[in-house]
Amino acid sequence: METNFENQIRDYVSLCVSDEVKKVIENQNKEILTLGDAASFLGLSKSYLYKMTAKGEIPFYRPLGKVMYFERSALLEWIRSRPGKTQESIAAAAVRYVDRNPLNGR
């Protein structure tokens, strides 16, 4: 049997989850993202994303000099421009390396 407190907790959790789902749905339609939105979109922490911007590793905009914005399409392009290496591409790179760097008398 549930207590009043348990019911309140369940209602609160349901409300919080509902708010988070609404935020995700709203962010799916946004082309311009804030730092927090972009971090959520990329699955990164805000601090790590901020470090990436400081190093110039990811495209961003700072029109007013302080607040950073990200373009969803630019982030998707950035993601697609850095594919992971397959076993096949690693093996091909190893063959090229061995061909260019033969052993000297060993």
mmCIF file of C-alpha atoms in Angstrom:
data_model
loop_
_atom_site.group_PDB
_atom_site.id
_atom_site.type_symbol
_atom_site.label_atom_id
_atom_site.label_comp_id
_atom_site.label_asym_id
_atom_site.label_seq_id
_atom_site.Cartn_x
_atom_site.Cartn_y
_atom_site.Cartn_z
ATOM 1 C CA MET A 1 0.000 0.000 0.000
ATOM 2 C CA GLU A 2 1.424 3.349 -1.057
ATOM 3 C CA THR A 3 1.613 6.256 1.327
ATOM 4 C CA ASN A 4 0.805 9.848 0.544
ATOM 5 C CA PHE A 5 4.542 10.595 0.517
ATOM 6 C CA GLU A 6 5.193 7.871 -2.071
ATOM 7 C CA ASN A 7 2.404 9.281 -4.241
ATOM 8 C CA GLN A 8 3.933 12.757 -4.001
ATOM 9 C CA ILE A 9 7.349 11.389 -4.968
ATOM 10 C CA ARG A 10 5.880 9.527 -7.951
ATOM 11 C CA ASP A 11 4.021 12.643 -9.106
ATOM 12 C CA TYR A 12 7.148 14.781 -8.754
ATOM 13 C CA VAL A 13 9.308 12.311 -10.686
ATOM 14 C CA SER A 14 6.664 12.095 -13.392
ATOM 15 C CA LEU A 15 6.570 15.887 -13.656
ATOM 16 C CA CYS A 16 10.383 16.131 -13.875
ATOM 17 C CA VAL A 17 10.593 13.446 -16.550
ATOM 18 C CA SER A 18 7.813 15.146 -18.471
ATOM 19 C CA ASP A 19 9.719 18.461 -18.377
ATOM 20 C CA GLU A 20 12.912 16.784 -19.606
ATOM 21 C CA VAL A 21 11.053 15.088 -22.463
ATOM 22 C CA LYS A 22 9.547 18.448 -23.442
ATOM 23 C CA LYS A 23 13.034 20.023 -23.475
ATOM 24 C CA VAL A 24 14.380 17.249 -25.716
ATOM 25 C CA ILE A 25 11.478 17.635 -28.138
ATOM 26 C CA GLU A 26 11.872 21.418 -28.220
ATOM 27 C CA ASN A 27 15.625 21.126 -28.847
ATOM 28 C CA GLN A 28 15.062 18.780 -31.782
ATOM 29 C CA ASN A 29 13.449 21.636 -33.689
ATOM 30 C CA LYS A 30 15.995 24.329 -32.808
ATOM 31 C CA GLU A 31 18.664 25.201 -35.377
ATOM 32 C CA ILE A 32 20.621 27.513 -33.054
ATOM 33 C CA LEU A 33 21.679 25.876 -29.784
ATOM 34 C CA THR A 34 23.048 27.299 -26.557
ATOM 35 C CA LEU A 35 26.058 25.737 -24.852
ATOM 36 C CA GLY A 36 23.788 23.567 -22.693
ATOM 37 C CA ASP A 37 21.628 22.531 -25.645
ATOM 38 C CA ALA A 38 24.698 21.678 -27.739
ATOM 39 C CA ALA A 39 26.253 19.699 -24.885
ATOM 40 C CA SER A 40 23.048 17.661 -24.531
ATOM 41 C CA PHE A 41 22.815 17.194 -28.296
ATOM 42 C CA LEU A 42 26.406 15.910 -28.491
ATOM 43 C CA GLY A 43 26.276 13.942 -25.243
ATOM 44 C CA LEU A 44 29.129 15.958 -23.721
ATOM 45 C CA SER A 45 29.473 17.898 -20.505
ATOM 46 C CA LYS A 46 29.265 21.682 -20.739
ATOM 47 C CA SER A 47 32.808 22.050 -19.409
ATOM 48 C CA TYR A 48 34.246 19.660 -22.018
ATOM 49 C CA LEU A 49 32.371 21.417 -24.821
ATOM 50 C CA TYR A 50 33.635 24.772 -23.549
ATOM 51 C CA LYS A 51 37.223 23.436 -23.600
ATOM 52 C CA MET A 52 36.704 22.283 -27.173
ATOM 53 C CA THR A 53 35.606 25.780 -28.179
ATOM 54 C CA ALA A 54 38.624 27.324 -26.422
ATOM 55 C CA LYS A 55 40.914 25.031 -28.436
ATOM 56 C CA GLY A 56 39.047 25.784 -31.680
ATOM 57 C CA GLU A 57 38.116 22.129 -32.131
ATOM 58 C CA ILE A 58 34.408 22.660 -32.796
ATOM 59 C CA PRO A 59 32.457 25.318 -34.733
ATOM 60 C CA PHE A 60 30.633 27.923 -32.647
ATOM 61 C CA TYR A 61 29.476 31.524 -32.737
ATOM 62 C CA ARG A 62 29.861 34.289 -30.196
ATOM 63 C CA PRO A 63 27.994 37.259 -31.719
ATOM 64 C CA LEU A 64 27.927 39.385 -28.569
ATOM 65 C CA GLY A 65 31.348 38.386 -27.299
ATOM 66 C CA LYS A 66 30.202 36.327 -24.336
ATOM 67 C CA VAL A 67 27.372 33.885 -24.957
ATOM 68 C CA MET A 68 28.197 30.967 -27.276
ATOM 69 C CA TYR A 69 25.835 29.532 -29.835
ATOM 70 C CA PHE A 70 26.094 26.461 -32.025
ATOM 71 C CA GLU A 71 24.435 25.678 -35.312
ATOM 72 C CA ARG A 72 22.845 22.216 -35.324
ATOM 73 C CA SER A 73 23.750 21.608 -38.983
ATOM 74 C CA ALA A 74 27.373 22.658 -38.354
ATOM 75 C CA LEU A 75 27.582 20.243 -35.412
ATOM 76 C CA LEU A 76 26.193 17.412 -37.534
ATOM 77 C CA GLU A 77 28.717 18.225 -40.276
ATOM 78 C CA TRP A 78 31.504 18.302 -37.670
ATOM 79 C CA ILE A 79 30.441 14.881 -36.368
ATOM 80 C CA ARG A 80 30.314 13.405 -39.861
ATOM 81 C CA SER A 81 33.744 14.790 -40.744
ATOM 82 C CA ARG A 82 35.387 12.661 -38.045
ATOM 83 C CA PRO A 83 34.459 9.049 -38.734
ATOM 84 C CA GLY A 84 35.873 6.318 -36.558
ATOM 85 C CA LYS A 85 38.510 4.011 -37.960
ATOM 86 C CA THR A 86 37.467 0.562 -39.089
ATOM 87 C CA GLN A 87 39.672 -2.511 -38.820
ATOM 88 C CA GLU A 88 40.066 -2.357 -42.590
ATOM 89 C CA SER A 89 41.322 1.244 -42.592
ATOM 90 C CA ILE A 90 43.727 0.497 -39.713
ATOM 91 C CA ALA A 91 45.123 -2.531 -41.588
ATOM 92 C CA ALA A 92 45.522 -0.474 -44.781
ATOM 93 C CA ALA A 93 47.388 2.239 -42.859
ATOM 94 C CA ALA A 94 49.667 -0.393 -41.332
ATOM 95 C CA VAL A 95 50.493 -1.812 -44.782
ATOM 96 C CA ARG A 96 51.262 1.697 -46.096
ATOM 97 C CA TYR A 97 53.507 2.366 -43.096
ATOM 98 C CA VAL A 98 55.445 -0.876 -43.584
ATOM 99 C CA ASP A 99 55.824 -0.168 -47.314
ATOM 100 C CA ARG A 100 57.206 3.334 -46.643
ATOM 101 C CA ASN A 101 59.416 2.335 -43.723
ATOM 102 C CA PRO A 102 61.229 -0.901 -44.542
ATOM 103 C CA LEU A 103 63.472 -2.498 -41.949
ATOM 104 C CA ASN A 104 67.124 -1.614 -42.568
ATOM 105 C CA GLY A 105 68.980 -4.926 -42.501
ATOM 106 C CA ARG A 106 67.021 -6.445 -39.643
#
